[in-house]
Short mmCIF file of C-alpha atoms in Angstrom, two decimals:
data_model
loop_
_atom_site.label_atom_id
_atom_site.label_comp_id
_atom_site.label_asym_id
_atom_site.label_seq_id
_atom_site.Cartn_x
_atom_site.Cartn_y
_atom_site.Cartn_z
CA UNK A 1 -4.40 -58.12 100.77
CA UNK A 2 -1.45 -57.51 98.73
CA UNK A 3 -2.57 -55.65 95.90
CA UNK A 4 0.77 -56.65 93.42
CA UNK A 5 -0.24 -57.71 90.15
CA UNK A 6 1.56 -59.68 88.40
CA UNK A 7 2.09 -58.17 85.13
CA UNK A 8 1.75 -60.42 81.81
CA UNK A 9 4.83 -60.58 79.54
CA UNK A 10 3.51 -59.02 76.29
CA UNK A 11 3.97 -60.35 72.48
CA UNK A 12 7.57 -60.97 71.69
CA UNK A 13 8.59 -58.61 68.91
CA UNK A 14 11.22 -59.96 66.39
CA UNK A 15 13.95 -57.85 66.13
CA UNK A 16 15.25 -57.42 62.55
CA UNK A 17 18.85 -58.27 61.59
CA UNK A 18 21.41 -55.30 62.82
CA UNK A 19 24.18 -53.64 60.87
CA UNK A 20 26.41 -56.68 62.53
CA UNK A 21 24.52 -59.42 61.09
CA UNK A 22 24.53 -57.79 57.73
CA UNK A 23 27.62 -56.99 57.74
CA UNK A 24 28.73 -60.24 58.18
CA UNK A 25 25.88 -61.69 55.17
CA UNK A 26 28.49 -59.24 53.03
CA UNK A 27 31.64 -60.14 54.14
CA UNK A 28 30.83 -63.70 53.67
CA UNK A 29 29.46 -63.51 50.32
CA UNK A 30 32.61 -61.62 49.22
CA UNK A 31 34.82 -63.88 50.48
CA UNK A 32 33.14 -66.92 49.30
CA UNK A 33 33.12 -65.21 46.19
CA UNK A 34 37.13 -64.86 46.22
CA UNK A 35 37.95 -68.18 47.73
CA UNK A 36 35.97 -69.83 44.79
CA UNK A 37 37.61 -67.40 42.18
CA UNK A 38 41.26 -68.18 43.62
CA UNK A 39 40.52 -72.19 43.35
CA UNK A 40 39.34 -71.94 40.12
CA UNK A 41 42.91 -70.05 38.83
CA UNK A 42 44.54 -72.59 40.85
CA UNK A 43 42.94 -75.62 39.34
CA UNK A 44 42.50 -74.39 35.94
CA UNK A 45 45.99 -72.59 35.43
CA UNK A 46 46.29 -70.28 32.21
CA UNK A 47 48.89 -71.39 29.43
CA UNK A 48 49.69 -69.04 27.53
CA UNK A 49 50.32 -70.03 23.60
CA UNK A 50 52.20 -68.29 20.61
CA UNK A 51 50.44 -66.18 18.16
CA UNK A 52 51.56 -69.08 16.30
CA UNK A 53 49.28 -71.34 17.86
CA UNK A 54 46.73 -69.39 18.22
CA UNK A 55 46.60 -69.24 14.12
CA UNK A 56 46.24 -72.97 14.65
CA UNK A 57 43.26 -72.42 16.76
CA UNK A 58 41.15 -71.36 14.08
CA UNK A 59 41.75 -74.67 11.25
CA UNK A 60 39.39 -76.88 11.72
CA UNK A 61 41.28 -80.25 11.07
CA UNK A 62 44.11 -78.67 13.99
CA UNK A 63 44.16 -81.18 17.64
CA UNK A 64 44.16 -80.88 20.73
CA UNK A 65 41.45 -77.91 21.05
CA UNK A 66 38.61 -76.11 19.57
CA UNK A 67 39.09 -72.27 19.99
CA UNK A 68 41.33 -69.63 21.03
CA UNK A 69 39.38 -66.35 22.30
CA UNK A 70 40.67 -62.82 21.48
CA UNK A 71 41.72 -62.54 25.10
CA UNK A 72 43.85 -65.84 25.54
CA UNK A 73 41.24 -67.88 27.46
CA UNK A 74 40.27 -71.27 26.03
CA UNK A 75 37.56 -73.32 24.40
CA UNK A 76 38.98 -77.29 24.23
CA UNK A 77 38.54 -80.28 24.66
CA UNK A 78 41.32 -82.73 24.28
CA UNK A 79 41.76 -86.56 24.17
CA UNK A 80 44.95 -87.23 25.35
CA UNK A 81 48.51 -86.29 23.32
CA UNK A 82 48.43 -84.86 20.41
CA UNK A 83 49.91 -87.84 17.99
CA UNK A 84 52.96 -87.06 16.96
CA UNK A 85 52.29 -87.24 13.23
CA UNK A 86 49.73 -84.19 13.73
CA UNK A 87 52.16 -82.36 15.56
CA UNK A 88 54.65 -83.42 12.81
CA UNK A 89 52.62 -80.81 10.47
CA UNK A 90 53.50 -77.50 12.18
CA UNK A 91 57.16 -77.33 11.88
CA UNK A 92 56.38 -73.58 14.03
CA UNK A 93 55.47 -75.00 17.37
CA UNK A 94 58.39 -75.51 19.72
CA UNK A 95 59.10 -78.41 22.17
CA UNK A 96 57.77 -76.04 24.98
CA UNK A 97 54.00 -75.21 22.77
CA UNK A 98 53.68 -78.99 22.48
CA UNK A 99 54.02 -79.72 26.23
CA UNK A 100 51.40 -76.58 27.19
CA UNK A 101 49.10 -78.72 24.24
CA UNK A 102 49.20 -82.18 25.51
CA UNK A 103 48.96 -80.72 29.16
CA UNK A 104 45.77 -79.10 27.93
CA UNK A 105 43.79 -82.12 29.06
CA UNK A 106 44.02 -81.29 32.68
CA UNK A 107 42.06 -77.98 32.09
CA UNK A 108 39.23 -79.55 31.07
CA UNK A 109 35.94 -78.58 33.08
CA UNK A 110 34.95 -80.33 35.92
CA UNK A 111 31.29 -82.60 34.64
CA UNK A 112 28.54 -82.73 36.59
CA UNK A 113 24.75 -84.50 35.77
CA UNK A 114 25.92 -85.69 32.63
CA UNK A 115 27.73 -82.53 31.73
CA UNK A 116 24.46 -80.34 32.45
CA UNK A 117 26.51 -78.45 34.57
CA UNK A 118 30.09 -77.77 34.09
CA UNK A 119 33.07 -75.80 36.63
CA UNK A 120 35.65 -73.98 33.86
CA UNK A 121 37.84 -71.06 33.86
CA UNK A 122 36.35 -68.44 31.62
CA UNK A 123 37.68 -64.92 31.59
CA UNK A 124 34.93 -62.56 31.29
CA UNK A 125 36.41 -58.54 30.51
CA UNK A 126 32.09 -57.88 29.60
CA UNK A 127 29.09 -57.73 31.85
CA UNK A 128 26.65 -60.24 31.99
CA UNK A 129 25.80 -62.72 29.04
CA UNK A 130 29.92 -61.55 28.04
CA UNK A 131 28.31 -58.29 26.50
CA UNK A 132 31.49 -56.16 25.70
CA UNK A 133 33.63 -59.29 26.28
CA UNK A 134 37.10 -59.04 24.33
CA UNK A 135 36.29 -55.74 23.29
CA UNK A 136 39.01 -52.62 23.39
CA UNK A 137 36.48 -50.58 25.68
CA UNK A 138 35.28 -52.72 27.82
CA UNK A 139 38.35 -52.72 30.30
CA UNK A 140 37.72 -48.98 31.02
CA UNK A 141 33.74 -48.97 30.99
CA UNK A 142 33.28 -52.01 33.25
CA UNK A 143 36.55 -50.39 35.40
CA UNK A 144 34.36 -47.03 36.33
CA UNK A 145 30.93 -48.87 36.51
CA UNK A 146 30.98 -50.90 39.33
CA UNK A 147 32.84 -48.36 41.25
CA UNK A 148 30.22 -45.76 39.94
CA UNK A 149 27.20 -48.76 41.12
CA UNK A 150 29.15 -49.12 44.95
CA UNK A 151 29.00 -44.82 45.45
CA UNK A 152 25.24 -45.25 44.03
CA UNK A 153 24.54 -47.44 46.64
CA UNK A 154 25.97 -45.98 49.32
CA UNK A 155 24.24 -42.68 48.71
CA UNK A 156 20.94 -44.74 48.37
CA UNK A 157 21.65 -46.18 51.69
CA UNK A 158 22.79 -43.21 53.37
CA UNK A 159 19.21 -41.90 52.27
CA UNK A 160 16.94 -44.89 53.53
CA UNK A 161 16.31 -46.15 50.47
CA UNK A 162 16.53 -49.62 51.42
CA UNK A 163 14.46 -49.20 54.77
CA UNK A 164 12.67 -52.73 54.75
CA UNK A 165 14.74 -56.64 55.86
CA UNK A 166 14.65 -57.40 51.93
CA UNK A 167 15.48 -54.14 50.36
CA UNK A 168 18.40 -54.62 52.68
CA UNK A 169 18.89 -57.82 52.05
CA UNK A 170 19.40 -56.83 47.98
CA UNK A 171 21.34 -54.15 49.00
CA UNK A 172 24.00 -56.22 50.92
CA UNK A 173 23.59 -59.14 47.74
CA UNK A 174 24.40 -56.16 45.18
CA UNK A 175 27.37 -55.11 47.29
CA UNK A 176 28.64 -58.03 47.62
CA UNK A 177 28.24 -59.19 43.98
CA UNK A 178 29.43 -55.56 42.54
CA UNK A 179 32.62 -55.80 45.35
CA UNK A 180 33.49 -58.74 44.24
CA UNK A 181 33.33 -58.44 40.48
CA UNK A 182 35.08 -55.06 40.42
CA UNK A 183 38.29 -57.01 42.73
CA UNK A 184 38.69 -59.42 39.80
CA UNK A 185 39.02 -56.26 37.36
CA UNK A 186 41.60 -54.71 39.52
CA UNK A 187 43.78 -57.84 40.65
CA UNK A 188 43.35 -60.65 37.86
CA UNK A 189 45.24 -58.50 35.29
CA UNK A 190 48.18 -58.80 37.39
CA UNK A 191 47.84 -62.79 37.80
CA UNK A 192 48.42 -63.52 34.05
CA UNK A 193 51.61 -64.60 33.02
CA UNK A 194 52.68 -63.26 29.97
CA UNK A 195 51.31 -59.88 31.18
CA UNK A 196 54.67 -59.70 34.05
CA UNK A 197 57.00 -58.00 31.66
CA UNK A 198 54.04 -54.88 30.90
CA UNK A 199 53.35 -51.83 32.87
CA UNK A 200 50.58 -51.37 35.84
CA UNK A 201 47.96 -49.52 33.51
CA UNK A 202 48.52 -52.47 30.91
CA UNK A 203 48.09 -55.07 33.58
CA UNK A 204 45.62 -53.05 35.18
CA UNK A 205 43.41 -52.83 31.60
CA UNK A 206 43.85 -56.42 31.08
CA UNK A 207 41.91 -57.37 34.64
CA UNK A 208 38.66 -59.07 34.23
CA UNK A 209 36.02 -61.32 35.74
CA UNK A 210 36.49 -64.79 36.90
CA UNK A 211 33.56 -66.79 35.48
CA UNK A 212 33.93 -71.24 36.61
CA UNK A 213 29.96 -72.23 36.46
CA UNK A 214 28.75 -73.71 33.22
CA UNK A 215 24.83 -74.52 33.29
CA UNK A 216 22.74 -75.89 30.49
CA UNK A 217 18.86 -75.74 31.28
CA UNK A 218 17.42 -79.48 30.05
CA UNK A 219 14.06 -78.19 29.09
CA UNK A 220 15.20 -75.60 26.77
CA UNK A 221 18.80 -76.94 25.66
CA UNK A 222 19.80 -73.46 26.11
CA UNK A 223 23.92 -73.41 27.73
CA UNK A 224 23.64 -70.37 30.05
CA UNK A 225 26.54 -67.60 30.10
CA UNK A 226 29.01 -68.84 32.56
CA UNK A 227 28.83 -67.05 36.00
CA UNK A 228 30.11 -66.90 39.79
CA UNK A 229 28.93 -66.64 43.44
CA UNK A 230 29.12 -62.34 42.64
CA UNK A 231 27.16 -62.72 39.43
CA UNK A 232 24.38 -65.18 41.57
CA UNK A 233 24.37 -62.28 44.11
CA UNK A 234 23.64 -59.51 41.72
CA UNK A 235 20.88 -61.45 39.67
CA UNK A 236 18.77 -62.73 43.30
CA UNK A 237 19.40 -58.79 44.15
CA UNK A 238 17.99 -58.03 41.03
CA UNK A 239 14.58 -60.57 41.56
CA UNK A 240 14.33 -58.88 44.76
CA UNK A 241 13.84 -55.15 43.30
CA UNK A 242 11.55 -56.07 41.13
CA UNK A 243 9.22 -58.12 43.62
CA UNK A 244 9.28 -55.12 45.95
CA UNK A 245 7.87 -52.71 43.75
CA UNK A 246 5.19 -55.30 42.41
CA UNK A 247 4.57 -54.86 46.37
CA UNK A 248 4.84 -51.04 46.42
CA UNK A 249 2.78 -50.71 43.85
CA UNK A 250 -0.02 -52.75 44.87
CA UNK A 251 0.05 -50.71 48.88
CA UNK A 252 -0.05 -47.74 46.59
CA UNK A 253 -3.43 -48.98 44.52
CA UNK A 254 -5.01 -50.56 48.29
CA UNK A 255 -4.47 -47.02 49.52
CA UNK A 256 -7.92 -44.88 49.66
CA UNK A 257 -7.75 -41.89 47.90
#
């Protein structure tokens, strides 16, 4: 009698995603991140006008846009040339201004659901909801933050903090999204045009975030802050920390004392 059993293959385990697999979540997100950031310079490209024009900006009755910002980024919307009889009233602008003006048209934002959402080119030198934005100090604050936020993180990680598959998870999204965000402040300085004839710290102070997706929620008419793939990161990150500890703290109450 052969006494051999045959042995019963027991419950397959799922093994949770390795270092590889996350590793690869946070490359990807990074360089999605980048990709979308260099397209949107690409297809929106900056034109840089006179302190002449941007004097202009600010009358109401003045064509061809709505708003200069403190930082040289745009608010417009054109329709077509400027007439010449408008232009005819500011003897200051040169042939060159009045070119960059009627070419203004091909920078407006991309429409989508009836303009609910929008892709633009905003330049962001704040945090999120443009807190700081166009201010003197925000170029060195947000600078030392992030890189403060990636050695916080590291630490944390180096320590177990994120031991669970969705503290994990929101550790790779922050990562990603903090990564990403602090590249803009050190490389997009560097990309604007009338900033080539300044030195590397004034270039470098002059970097800031890439912002291209315009949303307007229908219920509340309410036109959120524009944002990017790092910013979506950081703020599902963010939802994920604060569902885990609604977790934690309800093992903590189900525990007998």
């Amino acid at each position: 009698m052969d006494t051999q059993t045959e042995k019963e293959p027991g419950p397959h385990k799922k093994t949770p995603p390795g270092w590889l697999w996350w590793s690869l979540l946070g490359v990807g997100l990074y360089v999605l991140d980048q990709a979308s950031k260099l397209w949107i310079v690409h297809r929106f490209p900056l034109n840089y006008l006179n302190e002449k024009v941007h004097k202009y900006a600010y009358l109401p009755d003045f064509p061809g846009f709505h708003h200069v910002n403190a930082d040289g980024t745009l608010d417009f919307a054109t329709n077509g040339h400027i007439p010449a009889a408008d232009m005819a009233q500011f003897q200051d602008l040169n042939p060159n201004t009045v070119d960059a003006l009627n070419r203004l048209r091909e920078l407006e934002p991309i429409s989508f659901l009836d303009g609910t959402m929008n892709i633009t080119r905003v330049h962001n030198t704040g945090v999120a909801f443009g807190l700081g934005n166009g201010t003197a100090w925000s170029s060195y604050l947000f600078l030392a933050i992030p890189v403060l936020a990636i050695v916080a993180l590291v630490v944390l990680y180096r320590k177990n903090f994120f031991h669970t598959v969705w503290l994990k998870l929101a550790y790779v999204l922050l990562l990603a999204g903090v990564a990403g965000n602090l590249t803009d402040r050190l490389m997009q300085g560097f990309l604007i045009p009338y900033e080539q004839p300044h030195g590397f710290f004034t270039k470098l102070m002059n970097g800031y975030v890439v912002d291209f997706i315009d949303v307007t929620i229908p219920l509340f008419n309410y036109r959120w802050p524009a944002f990017n793939v790092a910013d979506s990161c950081i703020f599902v990150a963010a939802i994920i920390f604060f569902i885990a500890s609604i977790f934690s703290a309800r093992k903590k109450e189900e525990k007998p004392s």
